[in-house]
Structures are given as structure tokens and as C-alpha cells.
Short mmCIF file of C-alpha atoms in Angstrom, two decimals:
data_model
loop_
_atom_site.label_atom_id
_atom_site.label_comp_id
_atom_site.label_asym_id
_atom_site.label_seq_id
_atom_site.Cartn_x
_atom_site.Cartn_y
_atom_site.Cartn_z
CA MET A 1 -3.41 -6.57 -9.73
CA ILE A 2 -2.26 -2.63 -9.33
CA ASP A 3 -0.90 -1.06 -12.69
CA VAL A 4 1.83 0.86 -11.78
CA LEU A 5 3.46 3.79 -14.03
CA VAL A 6 7.15 4.67 -13.04
CA VAL A 7 8.12 8.29 -13.97
CA ASP A 8 11.80 9.47 -13.33
CA ASP A 9 13.93 11.34 -15.84
CA ASP A 10 17.07 8.99 -14.66
CA PHE A 11 16.81 5.93 -16.57
CA ARG A 12 18.60 3.69 -13.93
CA VAL A 13 16.80 5.21 -11.13
CA ALA A 14 13.47 4.03 -12.90
CA GLU A 15 14.55 0.61 -13.10
CA ILE A 16 15.66 0.44 -10.00
CA ASN A 17 11.97 1.91 -8.58
CA ALA A 18 10.63 -0.46 -11.19
CA LYS A 19 12.24 -3.53 -9.98
CA TYR A 20 11.30 -2.61 -5.90
CA VAL A 21 7.61 -2.28 -7.70
CA GLY A 22 7.95 -5.95 -9.06
CA LYS A 23 8.96 -7.26 -5.69
CA VAL A 24 6.05 -5.98 -3.74
CA PRO A 25 2.82 -8.78 -3.95
CA GLY A 26 -0.28 -7.25 -6.16
CA PHE A 27 1.90 -4.69 -7.71
CA ARG A 28 3.61 -4.68 -11.41
CA VAL A 29 4.71 -2.26 -13.43
CA ALA A 30 2.64 -1.65 -16.50
CA ALA A 31 4.97 1.28 -17.83
CA ARG A 32 8.09 3.43 -17.33
CA ALA A 33 8.12 7.15 -18.18
CA HIS A 34 11.19 9.79 -18.32
CA SER A 35 9.43 12.74 -18.91
CA ALA A 36 5.74 14.58 -18.01
CA ALA A 37 4.84 14.10 -21.66
CA GLN A 38 5.47 10.25 -21.86
CA ALA A 39 3.62 10.08 -18.59
CA LEU A 40 0.66 11.75 -19.34
CA ALA A 41 0.52 9.76 -22.65
CA SER A 42 0.39 6.44 -20.55
CA VAL A 43 -2.19 8.40 -17.88
CA GLN A 44 -4.24 9.26 -21.04
CA ARG A 45 -4.36 5.26 -22.15
CA GLY A 46 -6.38 4.55 -19.23
CA THR A 47 -4.80 1.82 -17.82
CA ILE A 48 -2.46 3.15 -14.76
CA ASP A 49 -4.11 2.89 -11.36
CA LEU A 50 -0.66 4.55 -9.44
CA VAL A 51 1.87 6.82 -10.52
CA LEU A 52 5.37 6.91 -8.77
CA LEU A 53 6.40 10.52 -9.78
CA ASP A 54 9.42 12.33 -9.96
CA HIS A 55 9.28 15.99 -9.13
CA TYR A 56 12.31 17.14 -11.44
CA LEU A 57 11.28 16.31 -15.25
CA PRO A 58 13.12 17.54 -18.12
CA ASP A 59 9.81 19.26 -19.67
CA GLN A 60 7.72 19.87 -16.38
CA THR A 61 7.61 19.46 -12.92
CA GLY A 62 5.70 16.31 -11.40
CA LEU A 63 3.42 19.02 -9.70
CA GLU A 64 2.53 20.46 -13.31
CA LEU A 65 2.24 17.26 -14.36
CA VAL A 66 -0.32 16.45 -11.85
CA HIS A 67 -2.19 19.37 -12.39
CA ARG A 68 -2.69 18.92 -16.21
CA MET A 69 -3.51 15.39 -15.00
CA ARG A 70 -6.65 16.64 -13.11
CA GLU A 71 -7.50 19.41 -15.20
CA GLN A 72 -8.25 16.78 -18.11
CA GLY A 73 -10.01 14.79 -15.63
CA HIS A 74 -7.57 11.85 -14.80
CA GLY A 75 -8.13 10.73 -11.43
CA THR A 76 -5.25 8.54 -11.07
CA ASP A 77 -3.62 7.87 -8.13
CA VAL A 78 -0.20 9.43 -7.37
CA ILE A 79 2.97 9.02 -4.86
CA MET A 80 5.59 11.40 -5.09
CA ILE A 81 9.17 9.65 -5.04
CA THR A 82 11.47 12.90 -5.36
CA ALA A 83 14.69 14.34 -3.94
CA ALA A 84 12.68 17.86 -3.66
CA GLY A 85 12.17 18.00 0.17
CA ASP A 86 11.16 21.73 0.68
CA VAL A 87 7.74 22.00 2.58
CA THR A 88 6.21 24.30 -0.46
CA THR A 89 6.44 21.46 -2.33
CA VAL A 90 5.70 18.86 -0.29
CA GLN A 91 2.50 21.26 0.84
CA ALA A 92 1.54 21.34 -3.11
CA ALA A 93 1.55 18.03 -3.48
CA MET A 94 -0.58 17.56 -0.98
CA ARG A 95 -3.22 20.21 -2.32
CA LEU A 96 -2.86 18.23 -5.44
CA GLY A 97 -3.96 14.75 -3.66
CA ALA A 98 -0.71 13.15 -3.81
CA LEU A 99 -1.45 10.28 -0.96
CA HIS A 100 2.42 10.03 -0.27
CA TYR A 101 5.25 11.61 -0.41
CA LEU A 102 8.86 9.74 -0.37
CA VAL A 103 11.85 11.86 -0.31
CA LYS A 104 14.97 10.09 -2.21
CA PRO A 105 17.35 8.48 -1.15
CA PHE A 106 14.50 5.77 0.20
CA THR A 107 14.98 2.10 1.08
CA PHE A 108 12.83 -0.68 -0.58
CA ALA A 109 11.27 -1.09 2.74
CA ALA A 110 10.21 2.52 2.63
CA LEU A 111 8.50 2.30 -0.43
CA ARG A 112 6.95 -1.09 0.18
CA THR A 113 5.51 0.28 3.34
CA ARG A 114 3.85 2.92 0.94
CA LEU A 115 2.73 0.41 -1.23
CA ASP A 116 1.17 -1.84 1.20
CA SER A 117 -1.04 1.19 2.80
CA TYR A 118 -1.87 2.32 -0.92
CA ALA A 119 -3.33 -1.40 -1.38
CA ALA A 120 -5.01 -1.11 1.96
CA LEU A 121 -6.71 2.08 0.85
CA ARG A 122 -8.26 0.28 -2.24
CA ARG A 123 -9.54 -2.80 -0.74
CA THR A 124 -11.12 -0.45 2.05
CA VAL A 125 -12.78 1.49 -0.34
CA ASP A 126 -13.53 -1.36 -2.41
CA ARG A 127 -15.51 -3.14 0.67
CA VAL A 128 -17.14 0.03 1.89
CA GLY A 129 -18.07 0.90 -1.20
CA GLY A 130 -20.39 -1.95 -1.90
CA ARG A 131 -22.50 -0.35 0.93
CA GLY A 132 -23.14 2.60 -0.94
CA VAL A 133 -23.01 5.38 1.77
CA ALA A 134 -20.38 5.39 4.05
CA GLY A 135 -21.18 6.48 7.98
CA GLN A 136 -18.42 7.96 9.95
CA GLU A 137 -17.07 4.73 10.85
CA GLN A 138 -16.19 3.85 7.25
CA VAL A 139 -14.83 7.24 6.47
CA ASP A 140 -12.34 6.80 9.31
CA ARG A 141 -11.12 3.59 7.53
CA ILE A 142 -10.53 4.80 4.59
CA PHE A 143 -8.78 7.80 5.95
CA GLY A 144 -7.14 5.61 8.22
CA ALA A 145 -5.68 2.84 5.44
CA LEU A 146 -2.95 5.15 4.12
CA ARG A 147 -1.35 5.15 7.58
CA THR A 148 2.37 4.10 7.12
CA SER A 149 3.80 3.74 10.54
CA PRO A 150 4.30 0.15 11.43
CA VAL A 151 1.32 -1.26 13.71
CA PRO A 152 2.94 -2.07 16.80
CA SER A 153 3.77 -5.73 17.15
CA SER A 154 4.77 -8.01 19.99
CA PRO A 155 8.55 -7.74 21.25
CA GLY A 156 10.79 -10.33 20.99
CA LEU A 157 10.00 -12.14 17.48
CA PRO A 158 10.75 -16.18 17.56
CA SER A 159 13.31 -16.98 15.50
CA GLY A 160 12.42 -17.16 11.69
CA HIS A 161 10.08 -14.42 12.40
CA SER A 162 10.79 -10.83 10.50
CA GLU A 163 9.78 -7.69 12.07
CA PRO A 164 8.40 -6.46 8.52
CA THR A 165 6.17 -9.43 7.94
CA THR A 166 5.00 -8.91 11.11
CA ASP A 167 4.02 -5.76 10.58
CA LEU A 168 2.43 -6.34 7.14
CA ILE A 169 0.30 -8.97 8.55
CA CYS A 170 -0.80 -6.54 11.59
CA ARG A 171 -1.91 -3.76 8.99
CA VAL A 172 -3.92 -6.34 7.42
CA LEU A 173 -5.91 -7.43 10.38
CA HIS A 174 -5.88 -3.81 11.40
CA HIS A 175 -7.68 -2.46 8.42
CA ALA A 176 -9.86 -5.38 8.19
CA VAL A 177 -13.62 -5.20 8.74
CA ARG A 178 -14.07 -8.56 9.73
CA PRO A 179 -11.85 -11.20 11.61
CA LEU A 180 -9.67 -13.36 8.92
CA SER A 181 -8.62 -16.61 8.02
CA ALA A 182 -5.20 -17.45 7.54
CA HIS A 183 -6.21 -18.17 3.97
CA GLU A 184 -7.53 -14.84 3.74
CA VAL A 185 -4.74 -13.14 5.28
CA ALA A 186 -2.52 -15.04 3.45
CA ALA A 187 -4.09 -14.30 -0.09
CA GLU A 188 -4.27 -10.56 1.38
CA THR A 189 -0.29 -10.38 2.01
CA GLY A 190 1.19 -12.93 -0.67
CA LEU A 191 2.45 -14.94 1.89
CA SER A 192 1.82 -18.70 1.96
CA ARG A 193 -1.00 -20.05 4.20
CA SER A 194 1.75 -21.83 6.00
CA THR A 195 3.46 -18.73 7.00
CA ALA A 196 0.42 -16.73 7.88
CA GLN A 197 -0.81 -19.10 10.11
CA ARG A 198 2.64 -19.38 11.72
CA TYR A 199 3.02 -15.63 12.29
CA LEU A 200 -1.12 -14.97 13.31
CA ARG A 201 -0.83 -18.01 16.11
CA HIS A 202 2.27 -16.10 17.66
CA LEU A 203 0.39 -12.88 17.40
CA GLU A 204 -2.59 -14.52 19.03
CA GLN A 205 -0.57 -16.16 21.72
CA ALA A 206 1.08 -12.47 21.85
CA GLY A 207 -2.27 -10.97 23.01
CA ARG A 208 -2.41 -8.69 19.36
CA LEU A 209 -4.77 -10.95 17.79
CA ARG A 210 -8.14 -12.62 19.19
CA LEU A 211 -8.70 -15.99 17.68
CA THR A 212 -12.31 -16.84 17.26
CA LEU A 213 -13.64 -20.39 15.92
CA LYS A 214 -16.29 -20.68 13.29
CA TYR A 215 -17.93 -24.06 12.72
CA GLY A 216 -19.27 -25.36 9.84
CA ASP A 217 -20.79 -28.80 8.36
CA THR A 218 -17.32 -30.39 8.12
CA GLY A 219 -17.24 -30.59 12.33
CA ARG A 220 -13.68 -28.76 11.97
CA PRO A 221 -13.71 -25.19 13.18
CA GLU A 222 -12.39 -22.36 10.91
CA HIS A 223 -9.70 -20.40 12.95
CA LEU A 224 -10.23 -16.42 12.82
CA TYR A 225 -8.21 -13.66 13.67
CA ALA A 226 -9.26 -10.02 14.85
CA TRP A 227 -7.18 -7.21 15.44
CA VAL A 228 -6.92 -6.14 18.88
CA ALA A 229 -6.39 -2.35 20.09
CA PRO A 230 -3.37 -1.39 21.97
#
């Protein structure tokens, strides 16, 4: 699970954002904070993976908080969630290493897209990290994992298929370093195996995925799916 710190000076907004986070598979809210001091104390405890950070806080700005975190050696990842839409603040957030910048007001789908891409980044880093040294292909995978634009899916979805779920499965296959089974896709997305299989079958028939068969000792082949670049 990815432990998230939700930081917002408005208690109601913090609660809404926390509920949003709780709806995304693989994420849980570890703490809430309503000031920079509270947020820094949570980060200092060392249990936070990701901070969803408002910029306008009563004691410091969000960017000042990030600067203090970095000065103290905390590499905790940050996604800015704020009404501050001026270019200067956005650029400063980028320079301090914010992974995403979400402008209020926003939808649950917009936040989930950022969280999904963040989860994809962590999975990619974990896979590449086991190789010791990353070549250009692995570096490109790491940087590409944060892409938030929906991965193109086939038009005319069948009845019972949703565009967000299709995009989620496409994103997982797009960033995978090898073909995945329906069971692996289900584990990565938080979907049931039957649901993942249904979407995979449609995407394969639409030409978005390539199906290969892996034969084992049981005689029944395992279906593996790989992304097909458009």
C-alpha cells in the first residue's frame, strides 16, 4: 500500500480529498494535516510515501514546506493540489520536484489519473531498480510512467465497459516491461480477474493488445497480453 498524507487548511476539503484517495486501489490515507508544521511532523516520522499538498497553508506555503523537507533530507514524493494556478508557482513546484500539479477545483477522475500514474512510476522504478544500472530504455520507462493523458483505447466500447477502466488497463499494459496475464493485470488495477479478462479480450480483438500463449506443465496455455504501440 502507498501511504498518503493529505494536507489542506480546509478541514472539509481535506476530508473530501482523503475520501478520494481511499477509493483508489493501492492507496491509503496515513494522516491528515492542516498546516505546514503538522505536515512536516508527519513526514519526519518516516511513514509517508506521498504528500498531496495544498499551497495556501496558514503558517507557510506548500512550496516553502517542500523546500524545508528537502533541506532536511526528506525525499518524500509530492503532488500539489491547490488553487494557485499562476505560472511562477507551477514552475517553482517543478523545480522542487513535485511530480504532478492539480489545480482546484478538480474531479475524482483527475486525481485518480495522477495517483495511477504515480503508482505506475513506483512499479517501474522497482522493476528497473533490480537491474542495478538503468540504460536509456529503462530511463525512458521511468520518465514515461508519469504520463497522465489517457492511453488511446478503441472506439465504440461494448455495453458494460467504461472508458476509465479501459484507460487504466491500457496504462498498465503500456508501462509493463513484459506481457502480463489477466491475473497480473487484475492485481495491478485492483479489478477482479473476470473483469480484467473481459476488458483484455475486447482490447485484443480491437488490435490494442497482442495475445501470446505460454504452455506449462498442465497442458492448458496461459494467456499473456502485451501493449501494441499505435
